[in-house]
PDB file of C-alpha atoms and ligand atoms in Angstrom:
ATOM      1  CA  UNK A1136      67.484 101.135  81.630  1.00 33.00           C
ATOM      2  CA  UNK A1137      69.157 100.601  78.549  1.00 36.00           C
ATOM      3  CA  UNK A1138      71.933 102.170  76.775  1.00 41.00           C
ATOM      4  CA  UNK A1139      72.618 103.221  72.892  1.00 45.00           C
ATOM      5  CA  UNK A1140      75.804 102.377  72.674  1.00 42.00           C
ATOM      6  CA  UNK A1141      76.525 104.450  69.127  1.00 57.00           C
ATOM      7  CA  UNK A1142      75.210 108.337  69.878  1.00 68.00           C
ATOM      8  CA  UNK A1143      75.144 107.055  73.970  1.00 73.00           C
ATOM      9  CA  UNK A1144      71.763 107.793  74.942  1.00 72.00           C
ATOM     10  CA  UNK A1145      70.561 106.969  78.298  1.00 72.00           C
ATOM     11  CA  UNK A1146      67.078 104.984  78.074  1.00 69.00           C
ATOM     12  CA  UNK A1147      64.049 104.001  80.230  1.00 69.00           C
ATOM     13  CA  UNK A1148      62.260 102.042  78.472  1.00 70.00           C
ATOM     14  CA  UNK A1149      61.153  98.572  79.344  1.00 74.00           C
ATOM     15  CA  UNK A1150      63.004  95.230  77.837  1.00 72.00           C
ATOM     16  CA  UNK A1151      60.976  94.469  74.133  1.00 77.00           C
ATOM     17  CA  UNK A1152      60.528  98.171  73.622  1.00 77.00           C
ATOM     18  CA  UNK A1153      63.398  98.751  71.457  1.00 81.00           C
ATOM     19  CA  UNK A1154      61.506  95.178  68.795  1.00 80.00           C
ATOM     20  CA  UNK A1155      58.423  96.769  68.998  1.00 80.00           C
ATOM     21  CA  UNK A1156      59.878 100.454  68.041  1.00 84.00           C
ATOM     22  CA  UNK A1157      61.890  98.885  65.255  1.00 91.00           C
ATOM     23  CA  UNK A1158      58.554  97.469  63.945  1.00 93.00           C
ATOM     24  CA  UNK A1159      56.727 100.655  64.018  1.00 93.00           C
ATOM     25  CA  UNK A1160      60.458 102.366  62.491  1.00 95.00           C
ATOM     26  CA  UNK A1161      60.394  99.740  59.668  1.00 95.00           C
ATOM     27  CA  UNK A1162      57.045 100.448  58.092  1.00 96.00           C
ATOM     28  CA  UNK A1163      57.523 104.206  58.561  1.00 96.00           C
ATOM     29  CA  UNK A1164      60.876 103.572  56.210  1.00 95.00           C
ATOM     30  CA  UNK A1165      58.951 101.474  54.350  1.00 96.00           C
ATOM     31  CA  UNK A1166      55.833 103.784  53.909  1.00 97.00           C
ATOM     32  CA  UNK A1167      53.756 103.358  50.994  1.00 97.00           C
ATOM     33  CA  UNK A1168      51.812 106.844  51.115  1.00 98.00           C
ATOM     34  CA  UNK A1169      52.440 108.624  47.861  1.00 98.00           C
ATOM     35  CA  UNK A1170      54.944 111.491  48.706  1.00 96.00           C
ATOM     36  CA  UNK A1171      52.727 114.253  48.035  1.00 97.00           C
ATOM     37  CA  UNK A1172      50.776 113.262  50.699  1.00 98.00           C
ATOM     38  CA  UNK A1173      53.528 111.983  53.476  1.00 96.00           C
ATOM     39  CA  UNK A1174      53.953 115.370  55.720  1.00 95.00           C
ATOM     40  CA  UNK A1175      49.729 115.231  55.689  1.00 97.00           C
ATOM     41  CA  UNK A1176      49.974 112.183  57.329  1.00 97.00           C
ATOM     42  CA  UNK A1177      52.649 111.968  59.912  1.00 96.00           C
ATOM     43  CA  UNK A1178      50.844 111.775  63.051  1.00 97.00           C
ATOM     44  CA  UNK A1179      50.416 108.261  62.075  1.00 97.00           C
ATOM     45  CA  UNK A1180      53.975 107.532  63.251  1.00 96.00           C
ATOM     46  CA  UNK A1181      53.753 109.421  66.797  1.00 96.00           C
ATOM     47  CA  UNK A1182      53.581 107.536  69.878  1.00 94.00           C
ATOM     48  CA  UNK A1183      51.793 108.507  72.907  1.00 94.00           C
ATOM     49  CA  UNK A1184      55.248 109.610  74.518  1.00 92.00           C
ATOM     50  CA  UNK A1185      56.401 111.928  71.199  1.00 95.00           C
ATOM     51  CA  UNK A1186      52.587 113.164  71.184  1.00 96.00           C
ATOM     52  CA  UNK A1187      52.729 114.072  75.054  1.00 96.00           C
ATOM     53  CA  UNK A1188      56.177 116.366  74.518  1.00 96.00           C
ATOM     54  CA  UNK A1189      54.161 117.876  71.194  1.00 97.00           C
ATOM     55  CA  UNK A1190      50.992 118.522  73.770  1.00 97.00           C
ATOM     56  CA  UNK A1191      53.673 119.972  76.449  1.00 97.00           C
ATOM     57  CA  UNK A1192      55.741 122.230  73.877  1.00 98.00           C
ATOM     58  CA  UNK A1193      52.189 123.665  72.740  1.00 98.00           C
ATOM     59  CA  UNK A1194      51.378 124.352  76.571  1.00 98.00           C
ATOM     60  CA  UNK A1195      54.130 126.467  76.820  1.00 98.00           C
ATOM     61  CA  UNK A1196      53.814 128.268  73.767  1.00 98.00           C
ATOM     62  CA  UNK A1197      50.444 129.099  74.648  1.00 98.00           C
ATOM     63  CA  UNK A1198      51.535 130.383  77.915  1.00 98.00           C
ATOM     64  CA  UNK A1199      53.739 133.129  76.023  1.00 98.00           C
ATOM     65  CA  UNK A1200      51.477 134.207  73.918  1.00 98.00           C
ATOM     66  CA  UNK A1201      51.630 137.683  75.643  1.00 98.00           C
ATOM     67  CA  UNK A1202      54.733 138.180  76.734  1.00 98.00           C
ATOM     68  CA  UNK A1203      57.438 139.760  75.021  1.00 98.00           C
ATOM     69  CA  UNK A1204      60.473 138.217  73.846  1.00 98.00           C
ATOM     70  CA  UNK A1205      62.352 135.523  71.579  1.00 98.00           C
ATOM     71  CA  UNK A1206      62.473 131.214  72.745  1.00 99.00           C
ATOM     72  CA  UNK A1207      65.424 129.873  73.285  1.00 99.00           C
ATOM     73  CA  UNK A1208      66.122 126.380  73.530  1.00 99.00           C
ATOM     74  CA  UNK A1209      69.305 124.672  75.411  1.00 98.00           C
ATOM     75  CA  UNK A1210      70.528 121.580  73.908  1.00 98.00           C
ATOM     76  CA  UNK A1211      68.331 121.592  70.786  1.00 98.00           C
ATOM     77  CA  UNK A1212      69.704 118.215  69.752  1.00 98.00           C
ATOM     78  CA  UNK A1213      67.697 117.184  66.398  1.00 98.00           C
ATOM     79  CA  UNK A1214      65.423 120.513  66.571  1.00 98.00           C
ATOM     80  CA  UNK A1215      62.214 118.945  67.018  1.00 98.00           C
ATOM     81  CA  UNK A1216      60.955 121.307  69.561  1.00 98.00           C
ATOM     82  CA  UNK A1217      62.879 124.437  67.240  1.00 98.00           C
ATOM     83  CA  UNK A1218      60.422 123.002  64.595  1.00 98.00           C
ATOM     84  CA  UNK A1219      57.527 122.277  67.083  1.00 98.00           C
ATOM     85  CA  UNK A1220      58.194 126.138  68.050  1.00 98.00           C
ATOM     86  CA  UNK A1221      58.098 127.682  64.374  1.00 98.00           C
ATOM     87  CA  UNK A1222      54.722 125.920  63.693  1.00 98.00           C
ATOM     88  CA  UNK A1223      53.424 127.627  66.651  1.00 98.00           C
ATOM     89  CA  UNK A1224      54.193 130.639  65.943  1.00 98.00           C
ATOM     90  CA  UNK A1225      53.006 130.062  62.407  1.00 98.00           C
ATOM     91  CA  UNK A1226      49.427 129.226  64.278  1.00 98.00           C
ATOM     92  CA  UNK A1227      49.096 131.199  67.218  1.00 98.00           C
ATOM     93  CA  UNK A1228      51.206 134.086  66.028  1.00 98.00           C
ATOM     94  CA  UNK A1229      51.987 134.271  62.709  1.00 97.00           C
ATOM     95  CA  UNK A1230      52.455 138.177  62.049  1.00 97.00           C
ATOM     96  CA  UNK A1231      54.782 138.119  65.124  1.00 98.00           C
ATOM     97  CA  UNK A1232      58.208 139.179  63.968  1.00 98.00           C
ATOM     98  CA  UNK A1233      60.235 139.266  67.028  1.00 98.00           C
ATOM     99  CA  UNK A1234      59.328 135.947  68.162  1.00 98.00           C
ATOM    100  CA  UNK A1235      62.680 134.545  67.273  1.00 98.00           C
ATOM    101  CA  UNK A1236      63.862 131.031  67.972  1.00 98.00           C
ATOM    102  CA  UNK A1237      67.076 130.370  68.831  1.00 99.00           C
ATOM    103  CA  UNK A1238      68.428 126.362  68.975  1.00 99.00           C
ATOM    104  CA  UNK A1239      71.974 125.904  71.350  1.00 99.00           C
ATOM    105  CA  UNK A1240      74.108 122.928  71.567  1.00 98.00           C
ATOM    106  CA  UNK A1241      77.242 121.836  70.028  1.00 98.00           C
ATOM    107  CA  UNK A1242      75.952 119.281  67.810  1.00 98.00           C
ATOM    108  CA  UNK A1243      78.765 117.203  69.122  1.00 98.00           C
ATOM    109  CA  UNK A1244      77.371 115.923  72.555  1.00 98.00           C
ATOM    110  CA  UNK A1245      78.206 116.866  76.180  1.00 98.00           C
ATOM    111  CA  UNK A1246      81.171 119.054  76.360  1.00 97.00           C
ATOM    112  CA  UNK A1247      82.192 117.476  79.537  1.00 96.00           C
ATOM    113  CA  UNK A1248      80.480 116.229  82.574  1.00 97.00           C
ATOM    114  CA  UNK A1249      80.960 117.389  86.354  1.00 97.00           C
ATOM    115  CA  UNK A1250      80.631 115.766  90.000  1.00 97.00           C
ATOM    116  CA  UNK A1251      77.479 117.394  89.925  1.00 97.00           C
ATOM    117  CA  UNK A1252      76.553 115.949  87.613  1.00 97.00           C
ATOM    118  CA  UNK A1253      76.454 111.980  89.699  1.00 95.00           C
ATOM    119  CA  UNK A1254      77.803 109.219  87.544  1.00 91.00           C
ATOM    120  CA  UNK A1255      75.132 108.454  84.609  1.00 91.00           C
ATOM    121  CA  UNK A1256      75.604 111.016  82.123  1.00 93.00           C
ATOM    122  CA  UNK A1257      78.779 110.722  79.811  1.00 94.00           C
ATOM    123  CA  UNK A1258      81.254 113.007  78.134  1.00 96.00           C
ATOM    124  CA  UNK A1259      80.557 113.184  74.412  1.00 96.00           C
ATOM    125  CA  UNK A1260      77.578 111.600  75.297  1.00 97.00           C
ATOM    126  CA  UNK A1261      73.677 112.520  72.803  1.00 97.00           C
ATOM    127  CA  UNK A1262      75.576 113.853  70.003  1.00 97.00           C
ATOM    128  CA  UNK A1263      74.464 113.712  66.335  1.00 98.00           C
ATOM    129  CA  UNK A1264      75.311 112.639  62.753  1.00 97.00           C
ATOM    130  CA  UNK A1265      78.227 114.975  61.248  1.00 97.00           C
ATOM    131  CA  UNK A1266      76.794 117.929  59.913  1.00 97.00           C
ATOM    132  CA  UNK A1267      73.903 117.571  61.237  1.00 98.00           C
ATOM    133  CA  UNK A1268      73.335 121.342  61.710  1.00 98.00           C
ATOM    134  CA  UNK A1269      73.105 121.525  57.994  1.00 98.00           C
ATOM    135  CA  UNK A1270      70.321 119.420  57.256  1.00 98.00           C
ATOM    136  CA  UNK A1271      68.556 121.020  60.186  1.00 98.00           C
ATOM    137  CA  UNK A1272      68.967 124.350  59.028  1.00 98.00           C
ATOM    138  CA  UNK A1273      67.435 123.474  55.518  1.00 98.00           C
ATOM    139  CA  UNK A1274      64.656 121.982  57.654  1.00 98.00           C
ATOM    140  CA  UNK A1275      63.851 124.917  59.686  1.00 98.00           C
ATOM    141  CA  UNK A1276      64.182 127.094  56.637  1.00 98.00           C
ATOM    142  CA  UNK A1277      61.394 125.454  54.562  1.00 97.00           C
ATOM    143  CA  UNK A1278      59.342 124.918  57.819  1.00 96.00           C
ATOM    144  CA  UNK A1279      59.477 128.715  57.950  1.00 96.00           C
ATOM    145  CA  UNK A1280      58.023 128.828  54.715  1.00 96.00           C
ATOM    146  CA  UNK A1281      54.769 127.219  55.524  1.00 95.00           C
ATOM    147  CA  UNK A1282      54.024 130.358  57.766  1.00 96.00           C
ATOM    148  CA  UNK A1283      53.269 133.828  56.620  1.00 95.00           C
ATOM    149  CA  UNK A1284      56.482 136.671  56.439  1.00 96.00           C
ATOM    150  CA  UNK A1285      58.590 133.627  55.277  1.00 94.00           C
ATOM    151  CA  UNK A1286      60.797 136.202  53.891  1.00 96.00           C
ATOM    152  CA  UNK A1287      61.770 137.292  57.314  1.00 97.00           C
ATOM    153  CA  UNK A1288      64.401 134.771  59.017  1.00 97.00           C
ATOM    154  CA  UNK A1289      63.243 133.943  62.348  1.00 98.00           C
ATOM    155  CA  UNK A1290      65.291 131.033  63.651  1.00 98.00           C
ATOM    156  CA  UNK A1291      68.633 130.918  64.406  1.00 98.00           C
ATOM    157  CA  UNK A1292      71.176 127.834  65.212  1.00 98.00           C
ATOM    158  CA  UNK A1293      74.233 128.963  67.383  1.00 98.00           C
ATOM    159  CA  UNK A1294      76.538 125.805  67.235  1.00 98.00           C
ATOM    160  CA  UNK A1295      79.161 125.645  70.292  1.00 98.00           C
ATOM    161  CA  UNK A1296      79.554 125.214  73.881  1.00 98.00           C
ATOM    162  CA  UNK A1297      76.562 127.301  75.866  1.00 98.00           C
ATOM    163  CA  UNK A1298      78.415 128.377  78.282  1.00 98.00           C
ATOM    164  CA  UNK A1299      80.737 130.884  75.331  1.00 98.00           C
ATOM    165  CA  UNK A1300      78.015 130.776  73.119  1.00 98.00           C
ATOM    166  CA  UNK A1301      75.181 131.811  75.137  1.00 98.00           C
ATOM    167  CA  UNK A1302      76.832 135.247  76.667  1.00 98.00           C
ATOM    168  CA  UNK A1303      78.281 136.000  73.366  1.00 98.00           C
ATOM    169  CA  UNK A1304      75.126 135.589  71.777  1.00 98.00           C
ATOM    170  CA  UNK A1305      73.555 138.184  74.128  1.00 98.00           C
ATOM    171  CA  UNK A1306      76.606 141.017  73.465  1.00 98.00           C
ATOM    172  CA  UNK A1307      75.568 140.278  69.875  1.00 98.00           C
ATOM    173  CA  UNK A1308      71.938 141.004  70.156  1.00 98.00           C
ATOM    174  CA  UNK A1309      71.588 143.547  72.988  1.00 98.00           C
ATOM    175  CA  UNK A1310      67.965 143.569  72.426  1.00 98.00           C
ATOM    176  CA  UNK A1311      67.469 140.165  73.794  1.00 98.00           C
ATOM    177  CA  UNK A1312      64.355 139.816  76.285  1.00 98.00           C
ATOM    178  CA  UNK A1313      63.613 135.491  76.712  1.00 98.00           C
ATOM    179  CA  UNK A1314      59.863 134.754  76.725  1.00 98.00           C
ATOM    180  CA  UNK A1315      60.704 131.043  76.824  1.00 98.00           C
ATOM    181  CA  UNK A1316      63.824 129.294  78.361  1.00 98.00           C
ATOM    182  CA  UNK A1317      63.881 125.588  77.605  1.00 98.00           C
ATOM    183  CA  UNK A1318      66.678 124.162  79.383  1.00 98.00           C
ATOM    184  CA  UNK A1319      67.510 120.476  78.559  1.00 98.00           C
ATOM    185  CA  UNK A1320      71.539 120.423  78.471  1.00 98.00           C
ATOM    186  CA  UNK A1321      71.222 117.841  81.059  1.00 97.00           C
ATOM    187  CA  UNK A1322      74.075 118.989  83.059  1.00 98.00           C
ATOM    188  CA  UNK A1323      74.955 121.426  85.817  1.00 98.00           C
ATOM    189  CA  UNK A1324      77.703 123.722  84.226  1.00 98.00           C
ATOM    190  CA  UNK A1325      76.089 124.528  81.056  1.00 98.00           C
ATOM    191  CA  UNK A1326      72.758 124.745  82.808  1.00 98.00           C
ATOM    192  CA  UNK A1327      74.175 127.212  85.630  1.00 98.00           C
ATOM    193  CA  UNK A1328      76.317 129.154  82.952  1.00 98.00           C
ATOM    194  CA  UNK A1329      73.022 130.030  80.981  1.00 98.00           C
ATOM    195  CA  UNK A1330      70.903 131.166  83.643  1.00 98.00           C
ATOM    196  CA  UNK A1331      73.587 133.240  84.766  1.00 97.00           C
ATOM    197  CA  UNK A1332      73.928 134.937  80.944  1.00 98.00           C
ATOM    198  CA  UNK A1333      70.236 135.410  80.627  1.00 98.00           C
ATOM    199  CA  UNK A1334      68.985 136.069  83.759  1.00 97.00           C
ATOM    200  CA  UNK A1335      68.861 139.861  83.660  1.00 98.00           C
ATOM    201  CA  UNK A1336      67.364 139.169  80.346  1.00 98.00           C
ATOM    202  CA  UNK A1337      64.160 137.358  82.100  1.00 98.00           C
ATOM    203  CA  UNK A1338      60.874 139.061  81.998  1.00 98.00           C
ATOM    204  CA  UNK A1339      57.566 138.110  84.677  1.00 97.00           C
ATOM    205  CA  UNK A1340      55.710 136.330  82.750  1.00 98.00           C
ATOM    206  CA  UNK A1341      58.329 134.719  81.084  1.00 98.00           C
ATOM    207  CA  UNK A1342      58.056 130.764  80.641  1.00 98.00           C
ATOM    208  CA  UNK A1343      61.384 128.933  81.977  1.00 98.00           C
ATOM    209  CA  UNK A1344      61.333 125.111  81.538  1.00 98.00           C
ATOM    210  CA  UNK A1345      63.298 122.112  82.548  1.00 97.00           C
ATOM    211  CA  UNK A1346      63.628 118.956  81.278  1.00 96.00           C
ATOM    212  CA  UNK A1347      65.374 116.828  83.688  1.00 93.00           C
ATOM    213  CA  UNK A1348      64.914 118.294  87.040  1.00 94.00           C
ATOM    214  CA  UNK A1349      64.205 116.025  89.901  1.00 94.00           C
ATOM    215  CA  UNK A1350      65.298 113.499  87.871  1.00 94.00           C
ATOM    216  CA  UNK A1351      67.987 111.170  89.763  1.00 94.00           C
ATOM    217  CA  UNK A1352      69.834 110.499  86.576  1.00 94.00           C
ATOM    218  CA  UNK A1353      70.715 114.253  85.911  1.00 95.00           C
ATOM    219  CA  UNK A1354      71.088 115.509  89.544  1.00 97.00           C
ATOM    220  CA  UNK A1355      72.742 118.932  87.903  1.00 97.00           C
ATOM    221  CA  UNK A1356      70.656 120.146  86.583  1.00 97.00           C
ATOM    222  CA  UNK A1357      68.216 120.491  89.567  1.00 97.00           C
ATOM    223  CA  UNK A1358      71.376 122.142  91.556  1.00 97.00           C
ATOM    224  CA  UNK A1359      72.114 124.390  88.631  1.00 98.00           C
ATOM    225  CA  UNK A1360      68.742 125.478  89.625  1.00 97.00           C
ATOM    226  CA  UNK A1361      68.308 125.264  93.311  1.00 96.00           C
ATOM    227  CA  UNK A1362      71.832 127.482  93.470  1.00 96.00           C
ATOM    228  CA  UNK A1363      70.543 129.944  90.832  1.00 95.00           C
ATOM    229  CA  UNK A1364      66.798 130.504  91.273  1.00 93.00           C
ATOM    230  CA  UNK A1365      66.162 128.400  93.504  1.00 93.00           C
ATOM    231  CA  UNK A1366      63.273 126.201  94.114  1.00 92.00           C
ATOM    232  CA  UNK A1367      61.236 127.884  96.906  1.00 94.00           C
ATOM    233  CA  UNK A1368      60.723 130.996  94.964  1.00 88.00           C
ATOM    234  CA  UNK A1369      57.944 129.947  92.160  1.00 94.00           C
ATOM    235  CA  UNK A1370      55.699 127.026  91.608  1.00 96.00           C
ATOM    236  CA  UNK A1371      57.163 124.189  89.743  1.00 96.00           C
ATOM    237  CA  UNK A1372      54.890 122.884  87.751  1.00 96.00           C
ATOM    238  CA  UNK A1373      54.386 119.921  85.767  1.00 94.00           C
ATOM    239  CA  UNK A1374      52.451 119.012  82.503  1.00 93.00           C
ATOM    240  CA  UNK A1375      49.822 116.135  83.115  1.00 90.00           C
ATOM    241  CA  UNK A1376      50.850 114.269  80.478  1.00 91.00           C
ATOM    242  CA  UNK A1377      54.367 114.132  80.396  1.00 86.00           C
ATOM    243  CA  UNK A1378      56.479 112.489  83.480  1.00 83.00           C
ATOM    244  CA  UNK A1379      59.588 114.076  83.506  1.00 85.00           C
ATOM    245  CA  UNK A1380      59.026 118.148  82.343  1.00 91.00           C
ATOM    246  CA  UNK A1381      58.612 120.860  84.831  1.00 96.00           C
ATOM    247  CA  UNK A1382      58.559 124.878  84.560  1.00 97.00           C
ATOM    248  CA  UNK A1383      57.785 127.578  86.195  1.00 97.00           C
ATOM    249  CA  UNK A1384      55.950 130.937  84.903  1.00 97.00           C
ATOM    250  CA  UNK A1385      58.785 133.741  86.586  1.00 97.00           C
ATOM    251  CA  UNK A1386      56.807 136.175  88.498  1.00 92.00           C
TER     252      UNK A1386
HETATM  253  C1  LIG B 335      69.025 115.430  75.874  1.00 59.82           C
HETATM  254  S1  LIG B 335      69.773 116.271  74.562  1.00 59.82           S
HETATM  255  C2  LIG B 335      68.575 117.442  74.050  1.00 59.82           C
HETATM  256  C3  LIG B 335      67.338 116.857  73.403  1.00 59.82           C
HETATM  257  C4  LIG B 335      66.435 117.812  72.697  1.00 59.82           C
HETATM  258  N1  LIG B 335      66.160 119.028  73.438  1.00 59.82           N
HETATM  259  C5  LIG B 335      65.116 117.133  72.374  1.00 59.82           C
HETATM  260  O1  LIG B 335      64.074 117.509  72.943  1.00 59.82           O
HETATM  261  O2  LIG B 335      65.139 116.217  71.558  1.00 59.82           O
HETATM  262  C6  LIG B 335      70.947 117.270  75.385  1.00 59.82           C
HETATM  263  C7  LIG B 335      71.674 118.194  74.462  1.00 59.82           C
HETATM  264  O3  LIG B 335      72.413 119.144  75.215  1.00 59.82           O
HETATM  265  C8  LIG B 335      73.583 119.462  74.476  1.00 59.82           C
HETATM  266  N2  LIG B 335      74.571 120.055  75.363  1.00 59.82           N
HETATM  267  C9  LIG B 335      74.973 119.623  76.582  1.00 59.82           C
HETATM  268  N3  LIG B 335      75.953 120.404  77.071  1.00 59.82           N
HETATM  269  C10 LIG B 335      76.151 121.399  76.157  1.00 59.82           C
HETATM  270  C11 LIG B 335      76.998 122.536  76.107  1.00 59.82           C
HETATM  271  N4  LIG B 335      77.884 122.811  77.072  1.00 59.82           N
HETATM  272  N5  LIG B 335      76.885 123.350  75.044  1.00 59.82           N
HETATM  273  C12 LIG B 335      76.001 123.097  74.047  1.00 59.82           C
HETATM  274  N6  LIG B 335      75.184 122.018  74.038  1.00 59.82           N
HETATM  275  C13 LIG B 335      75.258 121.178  75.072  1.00 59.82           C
HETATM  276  C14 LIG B 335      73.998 118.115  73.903  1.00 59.82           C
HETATM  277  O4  LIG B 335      74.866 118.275  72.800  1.00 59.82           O
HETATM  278  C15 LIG B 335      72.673 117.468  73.553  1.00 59.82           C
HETATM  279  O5  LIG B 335      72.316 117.676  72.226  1.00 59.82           O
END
């Protein structure tokens, strides 16, 4: 395991990984497809790791498909799966209105970190570039635009700590019913403090995933879990293709 010592990422990736990836970065900075055709082509750059979370995110999506209610994801980070998310909904459901998504984190890194939480993961740790928000907001604004009712906003960043940002964000919209939970805060007190605000707001049928759980470098998530739903109550299923995800269809 490596670690990126600027944003502090933890890593799992074997030794010449990070040489080979800084190939493969290098010509995609250095791509010589004409512009107009760049966003045609950029399955070129995805390795089979970024195409198995793509594969996964599109699982899930299609497992919502009749259920009511918005996706919400905890810890959005860079947005990819807020993006992944809007071009599903541009596919599978595109006349679908309600299906908001809504991106959490503080765009800042971990708040703090707890004994929970075992020694790996840092304070201040997988933050982003200042201001990051912004550009992601322009993003997910013209990505909504490639999907019909474009004139309806239907994505939503809430910047801030989960655990105020989350509850407050359910007194503000009262009609809130979650189709899709994607937790991946990485950490027990944020983790716990969400299912606890949106729990009531749950649905059967409703799609609530995990990224790190059973995972021995993020042990709190798992207890966030085990102490909230706990783990003998549904079937905790994984996605083939993809080592670490898990989630569990709430009946
Ligand atoms: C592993 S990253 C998320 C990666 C992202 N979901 C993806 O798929 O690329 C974990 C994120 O959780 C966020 N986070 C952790 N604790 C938080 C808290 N208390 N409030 C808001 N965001 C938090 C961090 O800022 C970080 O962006």
């Amino acid at each position: 395991m490596s670690k990126e010592q600027d944003i502090n990422i933890v890593r799992f990736g074997p030794e010449g990984e990070d040489e080979r990836r800084g190939e493969l970065i290098d010509l995609m900075n250095n791509c010589p497809i004409p512009k107009e055709e760049l966003l045609l082509n950029t399955g070129l750059f995805l390795t089979p790791q970024t195409l198995s979370r793509v594969l996964y995110m599109d699982h899930l999506y299609k497992k919502i498909l009749n259920t009511q209610g918005i996706v919400m994801e905890f810890g959005c980070r860079w947005g990819q799966n807020l993006s992944l998310f809007s071009s599903m909904r541009g596919i599978y459901e595109p006349f679908n209105r309600l299906r908001k998504i809504v991106g959490f984190d503080t765009f800042s890194g971990f708040v703090d970190v707890s004994d929970e939480d075992g020694g790996e993961m840092k304070k201040g740790a997988y933050s982003v570039t200042q201001g990051y928000e912004v550009y992601l907001d322009k993003l997910l604004k013209l990505q909504e635009q490639e999907s019909p009712l474009d004139h309806l906003t239907k994505y939503e960043l809430v910047k801030g700590d989960v655990c105020e940002t989350v509850p407050q964000y359910i007194k503000d919209h009262p009609e809130t019913i979650v189709a899709l939970a994607y937790f991946d805060l990485d950490l027990y007190t944020p983790t716990k403090a969400v299912i606890d605000a949106i729990r009531d707001r749950i649905p059967k049928g409703a799609v609530i995933a995990f990224d790190e759980i059973n995972d021995p470098a993020c042990p709190g998530e798992t207890l966030a879990l085990l102490e909230s739903f706990g783990i003998n109550n549904f079937r905790i299923e994984r996605y083939q293709y993809n080592a670490r995800t898990s989630y569990f269809v709430y009946e």
